[in-house]
CSV table of C-alpha atoms in Angstrom, one decimal:
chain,number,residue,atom,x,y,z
A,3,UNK,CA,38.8,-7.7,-8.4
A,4,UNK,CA,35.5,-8.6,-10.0
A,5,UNK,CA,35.3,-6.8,-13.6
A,6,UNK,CA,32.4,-7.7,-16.3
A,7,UNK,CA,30.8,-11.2,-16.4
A,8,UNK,CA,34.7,-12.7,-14.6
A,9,UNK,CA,37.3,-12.5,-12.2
A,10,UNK,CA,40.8,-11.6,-13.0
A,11,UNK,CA,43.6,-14.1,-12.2
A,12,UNK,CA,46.2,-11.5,-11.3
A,13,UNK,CA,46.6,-8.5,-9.4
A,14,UNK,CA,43.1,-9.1,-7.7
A,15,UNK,CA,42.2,-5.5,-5.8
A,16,UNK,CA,41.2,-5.2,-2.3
A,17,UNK,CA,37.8,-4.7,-2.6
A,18,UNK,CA,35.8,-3.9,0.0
A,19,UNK,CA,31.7,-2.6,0.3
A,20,UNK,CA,30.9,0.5,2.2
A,21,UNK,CA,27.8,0.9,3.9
A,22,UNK,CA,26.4,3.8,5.7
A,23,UNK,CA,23.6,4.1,7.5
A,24,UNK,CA,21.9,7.5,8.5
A,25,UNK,CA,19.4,8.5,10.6
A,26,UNK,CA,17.4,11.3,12.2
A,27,UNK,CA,17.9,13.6,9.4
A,28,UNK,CA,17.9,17.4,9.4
A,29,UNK,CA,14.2,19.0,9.9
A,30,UNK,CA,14.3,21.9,7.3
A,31,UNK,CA,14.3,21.7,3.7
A,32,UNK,CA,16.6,24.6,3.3
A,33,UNK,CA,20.1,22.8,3.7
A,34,UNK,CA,19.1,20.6,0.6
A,35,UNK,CA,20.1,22.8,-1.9
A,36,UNK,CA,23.8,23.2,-0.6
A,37,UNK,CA,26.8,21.1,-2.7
A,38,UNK,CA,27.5,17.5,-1.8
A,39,UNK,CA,31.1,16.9,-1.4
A,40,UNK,CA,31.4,13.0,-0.4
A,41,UNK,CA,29.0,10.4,0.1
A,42,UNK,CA,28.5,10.8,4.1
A,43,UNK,CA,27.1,14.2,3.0
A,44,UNK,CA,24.9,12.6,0.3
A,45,UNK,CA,23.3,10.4,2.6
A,46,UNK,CA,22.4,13.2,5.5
A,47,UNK,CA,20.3,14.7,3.3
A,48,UNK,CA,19.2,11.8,1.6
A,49,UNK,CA,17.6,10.3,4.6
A,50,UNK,CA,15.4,13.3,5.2
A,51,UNK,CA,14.7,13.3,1.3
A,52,UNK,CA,15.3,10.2,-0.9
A,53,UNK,CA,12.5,7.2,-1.3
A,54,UNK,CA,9.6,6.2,-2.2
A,55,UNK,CA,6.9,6.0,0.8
A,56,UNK,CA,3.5,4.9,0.1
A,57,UNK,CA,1.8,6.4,2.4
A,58,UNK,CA,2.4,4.7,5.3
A,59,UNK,CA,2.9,7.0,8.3
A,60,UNK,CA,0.0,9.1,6.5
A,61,UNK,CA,-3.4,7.2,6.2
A,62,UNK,CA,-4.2,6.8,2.8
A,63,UNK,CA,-8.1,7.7,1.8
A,64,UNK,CA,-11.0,4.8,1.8
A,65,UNK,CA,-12.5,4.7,-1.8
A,66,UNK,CA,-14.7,3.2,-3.9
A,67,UNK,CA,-12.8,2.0,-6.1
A,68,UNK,CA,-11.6,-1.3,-6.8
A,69,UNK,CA,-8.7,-1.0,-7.8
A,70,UNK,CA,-6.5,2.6,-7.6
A,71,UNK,CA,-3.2,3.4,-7.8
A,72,UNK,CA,-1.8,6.9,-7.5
A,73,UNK,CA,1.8,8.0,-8.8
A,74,UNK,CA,3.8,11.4,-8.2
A,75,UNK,CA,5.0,11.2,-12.2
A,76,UNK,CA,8.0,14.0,-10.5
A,77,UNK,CA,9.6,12.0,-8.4
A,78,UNK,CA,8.4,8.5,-9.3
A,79,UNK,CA,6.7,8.2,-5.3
A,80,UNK,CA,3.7,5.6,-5.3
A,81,UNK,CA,1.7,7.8,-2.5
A,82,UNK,CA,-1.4,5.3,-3.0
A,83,UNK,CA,-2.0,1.9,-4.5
A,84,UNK,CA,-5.2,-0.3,-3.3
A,85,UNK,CA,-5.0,-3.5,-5.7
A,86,UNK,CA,-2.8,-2.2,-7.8
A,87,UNK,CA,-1.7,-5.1,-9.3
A,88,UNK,CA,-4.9,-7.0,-9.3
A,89,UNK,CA,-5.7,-7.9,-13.1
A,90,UNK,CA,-8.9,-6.3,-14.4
A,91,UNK,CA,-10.3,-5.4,-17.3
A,92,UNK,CA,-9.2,-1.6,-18.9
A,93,UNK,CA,-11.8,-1.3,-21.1
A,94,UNK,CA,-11.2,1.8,-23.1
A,95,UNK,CA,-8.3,3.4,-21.3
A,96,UNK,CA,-7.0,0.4,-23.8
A,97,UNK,CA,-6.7,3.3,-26.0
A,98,UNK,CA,-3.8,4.8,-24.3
A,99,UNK,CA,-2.2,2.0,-26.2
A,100,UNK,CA,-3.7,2.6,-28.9
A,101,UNK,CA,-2.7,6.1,-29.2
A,102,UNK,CA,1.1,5.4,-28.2
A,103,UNK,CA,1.5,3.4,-31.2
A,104,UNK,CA,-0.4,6.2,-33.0
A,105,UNK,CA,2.2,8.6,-31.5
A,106,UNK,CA,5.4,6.5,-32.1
A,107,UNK,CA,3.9,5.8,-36.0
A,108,UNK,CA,4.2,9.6,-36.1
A,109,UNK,CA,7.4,10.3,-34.4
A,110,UNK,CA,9.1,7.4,-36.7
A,111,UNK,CA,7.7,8.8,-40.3
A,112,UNK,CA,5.4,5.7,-40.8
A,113,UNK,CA,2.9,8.0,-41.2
A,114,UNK,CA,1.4,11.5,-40.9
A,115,UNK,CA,-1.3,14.0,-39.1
A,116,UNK,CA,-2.6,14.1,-42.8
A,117,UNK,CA,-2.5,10.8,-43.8
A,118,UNK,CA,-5.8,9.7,-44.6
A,119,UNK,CA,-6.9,5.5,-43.2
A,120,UNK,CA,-9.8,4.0,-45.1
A,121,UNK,CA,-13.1,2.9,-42.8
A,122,UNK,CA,-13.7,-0.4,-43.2
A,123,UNK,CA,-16.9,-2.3,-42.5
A,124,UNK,CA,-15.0,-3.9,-38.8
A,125,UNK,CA,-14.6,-0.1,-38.1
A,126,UNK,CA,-18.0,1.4,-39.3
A,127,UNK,CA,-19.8,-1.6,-37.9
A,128,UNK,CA,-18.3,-1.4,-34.1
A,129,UNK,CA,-20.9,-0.7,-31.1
A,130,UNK,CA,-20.4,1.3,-28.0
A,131,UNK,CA,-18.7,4.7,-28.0
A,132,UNK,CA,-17.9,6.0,-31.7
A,133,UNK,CA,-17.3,9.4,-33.7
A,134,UNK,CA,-19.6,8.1,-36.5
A,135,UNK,CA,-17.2,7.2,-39.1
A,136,UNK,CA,-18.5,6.5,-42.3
A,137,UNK,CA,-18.2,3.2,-44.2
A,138,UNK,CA,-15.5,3.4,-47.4
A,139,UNK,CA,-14.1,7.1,-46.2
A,140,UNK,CA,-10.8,8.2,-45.9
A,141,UNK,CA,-9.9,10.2,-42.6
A,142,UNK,CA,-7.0,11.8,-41.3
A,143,UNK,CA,-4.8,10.3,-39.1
A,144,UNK,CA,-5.3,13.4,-36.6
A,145,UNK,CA,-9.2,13.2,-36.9
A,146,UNK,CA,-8.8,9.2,-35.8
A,147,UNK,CA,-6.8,10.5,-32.8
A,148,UNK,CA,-9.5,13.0,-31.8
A,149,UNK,CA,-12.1,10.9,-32.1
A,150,UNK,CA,-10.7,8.0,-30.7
A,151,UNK,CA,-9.2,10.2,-27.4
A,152,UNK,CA,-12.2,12.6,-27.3
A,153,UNK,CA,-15.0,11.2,-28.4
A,154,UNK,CA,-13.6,7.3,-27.0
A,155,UNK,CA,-14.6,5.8,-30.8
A,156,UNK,CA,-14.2,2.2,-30.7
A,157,UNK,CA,-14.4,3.2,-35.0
A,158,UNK,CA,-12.0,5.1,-34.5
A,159,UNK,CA,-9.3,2.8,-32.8
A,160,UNK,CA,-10.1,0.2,-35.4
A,161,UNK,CA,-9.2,2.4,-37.9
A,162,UNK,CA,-6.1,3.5,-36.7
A,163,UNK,CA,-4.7,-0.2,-35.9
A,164,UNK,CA,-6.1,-1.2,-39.5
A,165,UNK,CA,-4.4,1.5,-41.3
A,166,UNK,CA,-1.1,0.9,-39.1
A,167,UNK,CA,-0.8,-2.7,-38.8
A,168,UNK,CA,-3.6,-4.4,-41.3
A,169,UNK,CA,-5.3,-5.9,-39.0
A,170,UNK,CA,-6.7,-5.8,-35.2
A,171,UNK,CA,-4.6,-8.8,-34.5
A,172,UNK,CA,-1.7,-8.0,-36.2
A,173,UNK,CA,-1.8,-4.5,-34.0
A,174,UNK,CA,-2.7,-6.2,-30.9
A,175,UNK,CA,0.4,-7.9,-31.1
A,176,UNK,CA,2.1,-4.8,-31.5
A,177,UNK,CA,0.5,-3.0,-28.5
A,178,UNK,CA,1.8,-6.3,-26.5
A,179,UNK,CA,5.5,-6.6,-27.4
A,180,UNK,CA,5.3,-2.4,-26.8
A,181,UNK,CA,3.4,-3.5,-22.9
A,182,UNK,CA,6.3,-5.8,-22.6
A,183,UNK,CA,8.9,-3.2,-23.6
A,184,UNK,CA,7.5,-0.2,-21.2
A,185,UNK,CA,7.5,-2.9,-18.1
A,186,UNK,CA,3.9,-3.3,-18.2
A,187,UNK,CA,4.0,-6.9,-16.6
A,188,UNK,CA,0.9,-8.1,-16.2
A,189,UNK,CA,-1.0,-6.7,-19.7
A,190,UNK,CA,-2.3,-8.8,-22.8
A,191,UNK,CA,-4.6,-6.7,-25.0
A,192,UNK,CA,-6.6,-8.5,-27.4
A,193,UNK,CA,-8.2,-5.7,-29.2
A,194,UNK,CA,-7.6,-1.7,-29.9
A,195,UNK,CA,-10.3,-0.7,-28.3
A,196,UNK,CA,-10.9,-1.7,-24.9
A,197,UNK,CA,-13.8,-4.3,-26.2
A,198,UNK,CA,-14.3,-6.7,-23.9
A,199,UNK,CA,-12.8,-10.2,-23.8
A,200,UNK,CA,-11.4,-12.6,-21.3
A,201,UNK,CA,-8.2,-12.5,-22.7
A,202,UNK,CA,-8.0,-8.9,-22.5
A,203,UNK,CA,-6.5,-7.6,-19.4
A,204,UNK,CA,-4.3,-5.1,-17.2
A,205,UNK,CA,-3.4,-4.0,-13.9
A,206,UNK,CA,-3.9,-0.3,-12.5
A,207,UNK,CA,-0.1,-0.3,-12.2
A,208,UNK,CA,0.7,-1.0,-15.6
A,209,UNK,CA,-1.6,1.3,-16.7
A,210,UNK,CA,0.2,4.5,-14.6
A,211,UNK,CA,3.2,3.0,-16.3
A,212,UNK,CA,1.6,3.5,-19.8
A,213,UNK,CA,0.2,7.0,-18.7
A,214,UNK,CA,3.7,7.9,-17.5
A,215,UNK,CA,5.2,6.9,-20.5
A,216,UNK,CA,2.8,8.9,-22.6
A,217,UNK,CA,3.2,12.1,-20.8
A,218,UNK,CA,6.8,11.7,-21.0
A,219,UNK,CA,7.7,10.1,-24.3
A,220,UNK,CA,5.4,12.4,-26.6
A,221,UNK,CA,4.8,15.4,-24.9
A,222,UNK,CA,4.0,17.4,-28.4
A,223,UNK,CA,0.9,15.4,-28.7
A,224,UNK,CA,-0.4,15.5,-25.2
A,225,UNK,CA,-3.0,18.1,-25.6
A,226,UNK,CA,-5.3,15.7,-27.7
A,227,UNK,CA,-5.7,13.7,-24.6
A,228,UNK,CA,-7.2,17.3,-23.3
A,229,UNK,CA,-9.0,18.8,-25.5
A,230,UNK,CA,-13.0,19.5,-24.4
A,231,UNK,CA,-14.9,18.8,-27.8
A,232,UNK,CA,-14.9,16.8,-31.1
A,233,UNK,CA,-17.3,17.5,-34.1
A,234,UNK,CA,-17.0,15.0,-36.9
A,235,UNK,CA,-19.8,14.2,-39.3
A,236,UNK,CA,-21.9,16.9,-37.8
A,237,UNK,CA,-22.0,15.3,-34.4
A,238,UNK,CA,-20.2,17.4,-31.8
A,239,UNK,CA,-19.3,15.1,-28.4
A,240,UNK,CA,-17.7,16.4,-25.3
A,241,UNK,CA,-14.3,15.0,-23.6
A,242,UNK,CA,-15.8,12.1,-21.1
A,243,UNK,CA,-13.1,12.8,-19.0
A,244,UNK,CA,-15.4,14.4,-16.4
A,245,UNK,CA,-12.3,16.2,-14.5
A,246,UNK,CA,-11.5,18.4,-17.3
A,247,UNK,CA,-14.0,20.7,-16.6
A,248,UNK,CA,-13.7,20.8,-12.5
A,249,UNK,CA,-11.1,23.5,-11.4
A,250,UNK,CA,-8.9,20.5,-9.9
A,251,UNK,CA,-5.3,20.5,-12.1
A,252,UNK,CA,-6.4,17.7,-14.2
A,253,UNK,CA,-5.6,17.9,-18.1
A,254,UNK,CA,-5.8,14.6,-19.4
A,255,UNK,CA,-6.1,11.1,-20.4
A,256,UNK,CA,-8.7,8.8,-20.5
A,257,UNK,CA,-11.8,7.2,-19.2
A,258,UNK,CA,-13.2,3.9,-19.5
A,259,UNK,CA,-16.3,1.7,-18.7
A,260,UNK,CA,-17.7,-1.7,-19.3
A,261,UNK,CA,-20.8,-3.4,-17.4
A,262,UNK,CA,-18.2,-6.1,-15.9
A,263,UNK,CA,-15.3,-3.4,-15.0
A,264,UNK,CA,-17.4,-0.6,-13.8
A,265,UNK,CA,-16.4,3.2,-14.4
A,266,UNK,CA,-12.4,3.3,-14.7
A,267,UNK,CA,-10.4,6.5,-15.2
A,268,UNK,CA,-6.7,7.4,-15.8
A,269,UNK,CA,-6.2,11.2,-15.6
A,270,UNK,CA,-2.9,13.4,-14.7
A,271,UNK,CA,-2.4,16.7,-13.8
A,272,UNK,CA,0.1,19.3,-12.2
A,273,UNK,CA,-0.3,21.6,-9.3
A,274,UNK,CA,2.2,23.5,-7.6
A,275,UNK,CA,5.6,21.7,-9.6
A,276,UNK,CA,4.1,18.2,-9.0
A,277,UNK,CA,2.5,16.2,-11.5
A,278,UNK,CA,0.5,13.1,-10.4
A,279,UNK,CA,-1.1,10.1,-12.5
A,280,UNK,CA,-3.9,8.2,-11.3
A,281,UNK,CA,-5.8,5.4,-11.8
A,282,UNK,CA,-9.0,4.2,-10.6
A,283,UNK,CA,-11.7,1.4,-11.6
A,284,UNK,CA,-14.3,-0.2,-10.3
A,285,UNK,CA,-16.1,2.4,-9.7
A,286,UNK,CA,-20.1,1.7,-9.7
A,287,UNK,CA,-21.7,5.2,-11.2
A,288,UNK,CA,-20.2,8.4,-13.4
A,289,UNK,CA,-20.8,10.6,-10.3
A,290,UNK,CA,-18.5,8.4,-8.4
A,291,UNK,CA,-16.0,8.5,-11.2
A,292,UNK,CA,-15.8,12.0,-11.3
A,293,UNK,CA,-16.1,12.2,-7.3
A,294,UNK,CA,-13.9,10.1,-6.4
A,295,UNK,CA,-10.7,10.9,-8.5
A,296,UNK,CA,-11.4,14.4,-7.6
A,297,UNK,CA,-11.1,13.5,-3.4
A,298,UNK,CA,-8.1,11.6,-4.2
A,299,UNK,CA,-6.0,13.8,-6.6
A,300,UNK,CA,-6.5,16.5,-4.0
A,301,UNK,CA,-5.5,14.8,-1.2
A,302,UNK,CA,-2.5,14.1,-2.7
A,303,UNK,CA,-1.5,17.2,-3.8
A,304,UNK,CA,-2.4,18.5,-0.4
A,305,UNK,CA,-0.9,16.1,1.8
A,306,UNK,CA,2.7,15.8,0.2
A,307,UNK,CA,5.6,17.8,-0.8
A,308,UNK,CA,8.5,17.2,-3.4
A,309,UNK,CA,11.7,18.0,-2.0
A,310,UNK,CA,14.9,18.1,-3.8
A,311,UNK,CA,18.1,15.9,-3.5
A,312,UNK,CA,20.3,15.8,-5.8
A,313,UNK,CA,20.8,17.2,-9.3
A,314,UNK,CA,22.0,15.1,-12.3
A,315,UNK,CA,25.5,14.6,-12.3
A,316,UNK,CA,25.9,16.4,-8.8
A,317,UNK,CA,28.9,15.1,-6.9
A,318,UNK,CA,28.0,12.7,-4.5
A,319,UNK,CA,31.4,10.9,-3.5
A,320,UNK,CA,35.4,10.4,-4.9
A,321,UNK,CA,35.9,6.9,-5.2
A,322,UNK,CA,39.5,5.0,-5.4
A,323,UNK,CA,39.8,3.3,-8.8
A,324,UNK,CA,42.0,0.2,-8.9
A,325,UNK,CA,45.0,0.2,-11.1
A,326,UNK,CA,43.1,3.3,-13.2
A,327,UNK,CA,45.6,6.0,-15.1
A,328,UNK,CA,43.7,8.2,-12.1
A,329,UNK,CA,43.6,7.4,-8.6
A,330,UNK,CA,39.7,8.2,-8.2
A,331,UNK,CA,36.3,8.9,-10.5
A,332,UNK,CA,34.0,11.5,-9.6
A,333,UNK,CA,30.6,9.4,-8.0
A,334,UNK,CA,27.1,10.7,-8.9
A,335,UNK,CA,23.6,10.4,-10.1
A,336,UNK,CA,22.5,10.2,-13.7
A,337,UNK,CA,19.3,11.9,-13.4
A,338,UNK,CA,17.3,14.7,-10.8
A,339,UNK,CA,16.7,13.0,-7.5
A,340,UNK,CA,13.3,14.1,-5.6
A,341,UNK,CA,11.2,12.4,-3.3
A,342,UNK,CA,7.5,13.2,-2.6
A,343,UNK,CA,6.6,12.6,1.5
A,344,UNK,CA,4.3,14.0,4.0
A,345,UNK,CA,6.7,16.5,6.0
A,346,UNK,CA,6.1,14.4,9.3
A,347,UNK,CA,7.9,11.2,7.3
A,348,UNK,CA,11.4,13.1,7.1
A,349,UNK,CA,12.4,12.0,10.4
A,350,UNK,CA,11.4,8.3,9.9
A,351,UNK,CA,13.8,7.7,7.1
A,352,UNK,CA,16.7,5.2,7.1
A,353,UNK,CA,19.5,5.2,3.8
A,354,UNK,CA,22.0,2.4,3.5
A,355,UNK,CA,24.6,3.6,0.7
A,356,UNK,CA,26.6,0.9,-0.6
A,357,UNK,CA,29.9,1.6,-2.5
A,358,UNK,CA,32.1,-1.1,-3.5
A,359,UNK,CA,35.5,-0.2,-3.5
A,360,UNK,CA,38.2,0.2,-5.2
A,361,UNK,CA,36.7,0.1,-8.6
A,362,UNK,CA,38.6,-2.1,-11.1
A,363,UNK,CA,39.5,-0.3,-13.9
A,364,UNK,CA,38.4,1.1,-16.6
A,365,UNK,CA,36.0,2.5,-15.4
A,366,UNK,CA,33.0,4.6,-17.9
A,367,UNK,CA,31.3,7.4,-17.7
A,368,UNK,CA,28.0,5.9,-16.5
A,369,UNK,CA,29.2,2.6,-15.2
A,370,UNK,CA,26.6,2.0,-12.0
A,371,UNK,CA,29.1,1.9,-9.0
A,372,UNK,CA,27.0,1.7,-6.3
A,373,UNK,CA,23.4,2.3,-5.1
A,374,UNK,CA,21.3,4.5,-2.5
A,375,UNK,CA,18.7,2.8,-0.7
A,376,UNK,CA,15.9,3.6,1.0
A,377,UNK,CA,14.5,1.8,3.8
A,378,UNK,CA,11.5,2.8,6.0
A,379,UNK,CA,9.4,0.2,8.4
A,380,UNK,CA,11.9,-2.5,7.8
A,381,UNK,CA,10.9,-2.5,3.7
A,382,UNK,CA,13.0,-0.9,0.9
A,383,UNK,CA,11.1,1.4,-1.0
A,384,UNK,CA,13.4,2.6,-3.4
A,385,UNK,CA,17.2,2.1,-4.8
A,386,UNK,CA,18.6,4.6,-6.4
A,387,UNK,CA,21.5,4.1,-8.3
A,388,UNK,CA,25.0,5.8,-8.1
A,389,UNK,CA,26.9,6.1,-11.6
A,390,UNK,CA,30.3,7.0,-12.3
A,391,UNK,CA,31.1,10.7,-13.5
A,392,UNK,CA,33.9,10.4,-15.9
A,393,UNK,CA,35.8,7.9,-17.7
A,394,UNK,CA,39.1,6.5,-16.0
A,395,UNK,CA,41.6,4.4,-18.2
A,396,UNK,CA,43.6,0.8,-17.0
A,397,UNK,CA,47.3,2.4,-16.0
A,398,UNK,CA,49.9,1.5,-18.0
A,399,UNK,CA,53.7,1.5,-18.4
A,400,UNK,CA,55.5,2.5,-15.3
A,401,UNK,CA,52.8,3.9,-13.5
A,402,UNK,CA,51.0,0.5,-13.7
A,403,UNK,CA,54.0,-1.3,-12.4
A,404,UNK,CA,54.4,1.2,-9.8
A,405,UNK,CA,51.0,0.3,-8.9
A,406,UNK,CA,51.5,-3.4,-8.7
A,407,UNK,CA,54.5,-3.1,-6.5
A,408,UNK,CA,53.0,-0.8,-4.0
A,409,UNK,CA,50.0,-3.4,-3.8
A,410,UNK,CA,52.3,-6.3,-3.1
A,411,UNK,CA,55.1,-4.8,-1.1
A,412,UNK,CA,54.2,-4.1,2.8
C-alpha cells in the first residue's frame, strides 16, 4: 500500500488500478443532466462530453495573424491556437500585468482608489500612448487605472509601478515572480508598459492565461478594462479596443502595437453562457485588428457548444478504502466539469478513468484519488482529476484487527 512520499512495511493492501475505456457515446445532450451513481456511469457521459479538443475534426479559420490563441474561459477548451507558444513581443497588453498588480495592491490594502501617486519626470517624459500626466502632480490610483487601460498611457503605467514598487525595475520584478506564479511559462517583462526591449517578451498563451486570471481573480474591477472614454487634463480619448463598439459580445481588455510586433489584441467576451478569451498579434494594419478578432470570436461562438458533465462534488464512484474506520469514500470532482466541442466531435471521444484501488487510509476530503482522461486522435487533451468526497479515518481497535485477519486468512 503506497501512502504519502513511502511504502508501508506491514499490512500492504491489494491495490490494483482500474481502467475504463468508453466509447461511442450517447448522441443527445439531454441524458447529461441525470445523477451519476458509479464511475462506469461517469464515463458514458463523459466520453460524449469531457475534454479539451482544439479543433481538430472542425477546421479552424486561416488568419492573419501571427500568432492567435483562442480559449473557452467556461470550460477551459483551447478551440484555436496558431503559434501559441511562439515568444513575441506584447507590447502594451503588458499592461494586463500591470493592472493585476494594480488590482491585487487594492484587494490587499497596500493601497486605495483614492490614493494619490506622484508623476515623476520617467512618467511625464515617456513617448507613445499617454493620458497626459503632468510633471510633479498627484493622481489617483483609479485615474492611473483609466488612463493606463483606456487611454493605454505608458505615463500612466510608470506611475502606477513607481508609486507601488519605487521603481520600474523593482516592479518588473514583481510582474515576473507574479508571471511565474499564474503558470505563465515563457514571460520576462522588462518594463510596465509594453516598451519595447529584447528582453521583454511573452507568448499568446501566457497571455490568455493572464487574461483568464484577470477576469476571474478581480471580477469587481473588470469594467475598467471596458469602459469607452477617458478625459484627463482636458483631453478626452476613446477605448482602442476597436471591438467595444461592434455589436460582437466583446467587453474587454487590451490592445497593443509596436512597429516590430504589429497590431496585437487580447479581448473577452460572453455570448449565449460561454465566455471566450482571445489573443491575436501580428497583425499588419488596425482594420485587420479589428477584422480579424471579430471573424474569429464569431466563429467560435458559432461553431461550438458547452455541454455539462458533472457538477462540483457530484458523485462519480464508491471507492473501497483500505483499513479505513469506513469500508468506502464517496469519489467526485472538486469543481463544475464542461466541455466546449463542435456537436459532430461527441461521437469521436475516447475516456480512460483510472482509479487506484483500495485507497490506503486515511483518506481526506480532497485527496486526488484518481483521474479522467481524455483522449481523442491518439493525443490526451485533458485530465481531469477525481478527488475524494469525505474524510475516512485509519480503523482502530478491534475493527482494525478484524481487518488484518480477514486480509491474511483465505
Amino acid at each position: 500500500m503506497v501512502h504519502g512520499n513511502g511504502r508501508r512495511k506491514s499490512h500492504p493492501s491489494p491495490q490494483r488500478i482500474r481502467r475504463v475505456i468508453v466509447a461511442n457515446p450517447p448522441r443527445s445532450a439531454a441524458p447529461f443532466r441525470r445523477p451519476l451513481r458509479h464511475l462506469a456511469a461517469c464515463l458514458s457521459l463523459a466520453a460524449a462530453l469531457l475534454g479539451s479538443v482544439p479543433a481538430i475534426a472542425l477546421t479552424p479559420p486561416d488568419t492573419a495573424a501571427k500568432q492567435a490563441y483562442l480559449v473557452d474561459l467556461t470550460s477551459g477548451e483551447v478551440l484555436l491556437d496558431k503559434n501559441g507558444e511562439t515568444r513575441m513581443a506584447p507590447s502594451s497588453m503588458t499592461k494586463m500585468m500591470t493592472a493585476y498588480l494594480t488590482y491585487d495592491a487594492l484587494v490587499h490594502g497596500r493601497t486605495t482608489l483614492d490614493t494619490g501617486f506622484p508623476v515623476s519626470q520617467t512618467a511625464w517624459k515617456m513617448g507613445g500612448s499617454r493620458m497626459f500626466l503632468k510633471l510633479g502632480s498627484q493622481v489617483r490610483v483609479e485615474d492611473l487605472l483609466r488612463g493606463l487601460l483606456i487611454d493605454s498611457g505608458n505615463d500612466a503605467a510608470v506611475a502606477l509601478a513607481e508609486g507601488l514598487a519605487g521603481s520600474q525595475s523593482a516592479f518588473a520584478a514583481l510582474m515576473n515572480a507574479k508571471a511565474r506564479e499564474l503558470g505563465m511559462t515563457d514571460t520576462h517583462f522588462m518594463n510596465a508598459s509594453g516598451w519595447p526591449d529584447p528582453d521583454h517578451y511573452t507568448t499568446a498563451r501566457d497571455l490568455a492565461i493572464l487574461a483568464s486570471h484577470l477576469i476571474r481573480d478581480f471580477p469587481q474591477f473588470y469594467h475598467y478594462e471596458s469602459e469607452r472614454t477617458f478625459t484627463w487634463n482636458g483631453i478626452r480619448q476613446g477605448n482602442r479596443n476597436p471591438l467595444l463598439y461592434h455589436p460582437v459580445s466583446v467587453d474587454g481588455i487590451k490592445t497593443g502595437h509596436t512597429e516590430v510586433g504589429g497590431y496585437g489584441l487580447t479581448a473577452s467576451g460572453e455570448r449565449n453562457g460561454r465566455r471566450l478569451v482571445l489573443v491575436v498579434n501580428g497583425l499588419p494594419s488596425p482594420q485587420s485588428r479589428n477584422d480579424e478578432p471579430t471573424r474569429l470570436l464569431d466563429w467560435a461562438w458559432n461553431s461550438f457548444k458547452l455541454y455539462p458533465l458533472l457538477h462540483k462534488g457530484e458523485l462519480v464512484e464508491q471507492a473501497p478504502v483500505w483499513m479505513g474506520a469506513e469500508d468506502s469514500v464517496p469519489v467526485t470532482v472538486a469543481d463544475d466539469v464542461t466541455v466546449t466541442m463542435a456537436p459532430a466531435d461527441r461521437n469521436s471521444l475516447h475516456v480512460v478513468a483510472t482509479l487506484a484501488e483500495p485507497l490506503p487510509s486515511p483518506v481526506h476530503r480532497g485527496d486526488i484519488v484518481g483521474k479522467l482522461r481524455i483522449d481523442y486522435d491518439g493525443a490526451v487533451r485533458r485530465t481531469v482529476d477525481l478527488v475524494a468526497g469525505a474524510d475516512v479515518p485509519a480503523s482502530s481497535g478491534l475493527t482494525a484487527l478484524g481487518q488484518r485477519l480477514g486480509h491474511l486468512l483465505p
